[in-house]
């Protein structure tokens, strides 16, 4: 006689929080500093393709860049947070399992000691994360939210932690997760929570906690491999610029995506209000500028440079700063032969308000160049692109002396 299915709602309600925490910690009992889980997302090997596809989609939605304050929630051994710290983010990693955090810290001490200033571990008691209000720019939750006992309480704490422009990004199972055979086995063997992810319920709780909007990812995890003839019937003729019959009505994106969406949910909760629909320097497309040199003069105080910058592109330039999309004047150092010495010698912030297409801005600054260095100037949308790609911008011919 087969066992009755486990109702995850009863499991959550009947087991005290402290016991849920103990069970979660027990599930990491075999984790050592050399455990296979430190090799994620490249382990287990059979799941590398789907893992990387989901992770890539999640990170793209997060819009990360160096210097962001990132909380990895349900980090386990922090394989993701470790890579983000290596890329320049300031990472706080938290998990309800002290055993997992201890193993992660021991692994770092042995193999990643240089990350100590950018990756730290924060204990979590299942109720509140011990970090100050508004101290986080991004929360990343990779297949961990479906393990929590109080989804609404966790969302409220995320809302408290996030800065006004922050966001929480989730990659989780789907709305029937608790009924899957693998989930039932986990709950029966270990007593851990394998909850369903129901977007409408989560959004209702998120709104109560102060989140302003939600976005849900629509994408296909696995490529659909087709014989050449079938591919041409679906898309190939159009791509090749050839006339072809209308594709069969069954060949829709919905048909490809629906099986994936039944098993996974990627969604983003935004702390702030709806972003402007007006295109801006947050994206590469449409960025262009004309840099006019009005004065280039060497004096006792250094090199004086007077410029007029015109937005000749199709998007607004965001005000200067260090955040993604902020437009600054970039000053590069070259050798006499034109080779690059320092691509990031100086940044000059010149915009206090957005600059629309057709707008102009004037700059007057004095520089002290290193000996025998040449100067190149360009605009940069931070963490997006240099305007002068693929070159180095506009090289200036310095006056004698």
XYZ file of C-alpha atoms in Angstrom, residues 195-347:
153
model
C 6.579 24.321 -1.193
C 4.716 25.482 -4.285
C 5.551 28.811 -5.929
C 2.285 30.539 -6.777
C 2.941 33.916 -8.303
C -0.435 35.469 -7.450
C -0.072 34.612 -3.760
C 3.512 35.861 -3.681
C 2.585 39.114 -5.394
C -0.257 39.729 -2.926
C 2.148 39.284 -0.002
C 4.825 41.395 -1.706
C 2.423 44.298 -2.185
C 1.525 44.216 1.503
C 5.257 44.425 2.270
C 5.787 47.525 0.121
C 7.009 46.162 -3.202
C 5.868 48.352 -6.090
C 5.829 45.955 -9.057
C 6.563 42.454 -10.241
C 7.946 41.013 -13.476
C 7.735 37.342 -14.447
C 10.264 35.754 -16.790
C 9.105 34.093 -19.996
C 11.809 31.965 -21.553
C 12.607 28.447 -22.669
C 15.181 26.483 -20.705
C 16.177 23.883 -23.288
C 16.853 24.485 -26.991
C 14.474 22.626 -29.253
C 16.683 20.601 -31.616
C 15.029 20.147 -35.018
C 15.873 18.488 -38.317
C 16.887 21.098 -40.896
C 13.646 20.767 -42.860
C 11.510 21.339 -39.770
C 13.643 24.323 -38.721
C 13.242 25.886 -42.158
C 9.483 25.362 -41.990
C 9.310 27.144 -38.658
C 11.804 30.011 -38.923
C 14.532 29.389 -41.444
C 12.935 30.817 -44.570
C 12.186 34.117 -42.854
C 15.721 34.340 -41.459
C 17.208 33.639 -44.887
C 14.943 36.202 -46.521
C 13.101 33.550 -48.543
C 9.415 33.312 -49.242
C 7.748 30.454 -47.361
C 4.311 29.265 -46.302
C 2.971 30.517 -42.997
C 4.339 28.369 -40.118
C 1.902 25.795 -38.741
C -0.259 27.237 -35.942
C 1.135 24.701 -33.422
C 4.631 26.127 -33.848
C 4.217 28.893 -31.298
C 6.424 30.125 -28.525
C 3.700 29.170 -26.072
C 4.019 25.531 -27.130
C 7.771 25.650 -26.524
C 7.687 27.585 -23.277
C 4.690 26.047 -21.506
C 6.396 22.788 -20.474
C 9.230 24.829 -18.977
C 6.966 27.291 -17.195
C 5.114 24.431 -15.522
C 8.351 23.513 -13.756
C 10.061 26.859 -13.074
C 9.299 30.428 -12.137
C 11.659 33.344 -12.511
C 10.323 36.606 -11.155
C 11.584 39.984 -9.987
C 10.097 42.097 -7.211
C 10.929 45.802 -7.516
C 11.051 47.955 -4.420
C 10.616 51.205 -6.362
C 7.916 52.521 -8.634
C 7.531 51.756 -12.332
C 10.632 52.721 -14.263
C 10.336 55.300 -17.004
C 9.529 53.944 -20.443
C 11.807 56.574 -21.972
C 14.964 54.933 -23.400
C 18.156 55.824 -21.583
C 21.861 55.093 -21.265
C 21.030 51.971 -19.256
C 21.178 50.199 -22.629
C 23.913 50.123 -25.257
C 21.608 50.849 -28.176
C 21.253 54.479 -29.239
C 24.305 55.869 -27.433
C 26.247 58.427 -29.496
C 28.061 61.688 -28.849
C 29.981 64.487 -30.481
C 32.940 65.745 -28.442
C 34.145 69.233 -29.391
C 37.455 70.507 -28.016
C 37.162 74.262 -27.440
C 40.482 74.754 -25.636
C 43.540 72.621 -24.931
C 46.138 74.637 -23.019
C 49.164 73.785 -20.871
C 49.834 76.133 -17.971
C 51.436 76.334 -14.555
C 48.438 74.608 -12.968
C 48.389 71.774 -15.476
C 46.503 70.971 -18.657
C 43.296 72.962 -19.097
C 40.612 71.259 -21.183
C 37.390 72.932 -22.333
C 34.888 70.658 -24.084
C 31.389 70.825 -25.507
C 29.525 67.484 -25.488
C 26.444 66.886 -27.612
C 24.051 63.965 -27.272
C 23.764 62.902 -30.916
C 22.136 59.574 -30.087
C 18.557 58.462 -29.544
C 18.384 58.018 -25.764
C 18.666 60.147 -22.633
C 21.987 60.249 -20.810
C 21.488 59.575 -17.119
C 23.122 61.970 -14.625
C 26.770 61.316 -13.819
C 27.683 58.907 -11.042
C 28.899 55.388 -10.372
C 25.659 53.462 -10.892
C 24.816 51.530 -14.030
C 24.014 53.794 -16.991
C 25.395 56.992 -15.429
C 27.263 59.008 -18.093
C 30.704 60.332 -17.198
C 33.634 61.742 -19.128
C 36.302 59.045 -19.227
C 39.968 60.041 -19.355
C 42.402 57.433 -20.686
C 46.207 57.470 -20.659
C 48.208 56.411 -23.734
C 51.839 55.953 -24.631
C 53.415 57.997 -27.404
C 52.818 55.128 -29.847
C 49.088 55.168 -29.018
C 49.027 51.978 -26.966
C 46.907 51.948 -23.833
C 48.407 52.630 -20.396
C 45.291 53.086 -18.262
C 41.731 52.823 -19.553
C 40.296 54.072 -16.261
C 42.685 56.849 -15.280
C 39.994 59.342 -14.268
C 36.263 59.905 -14.444
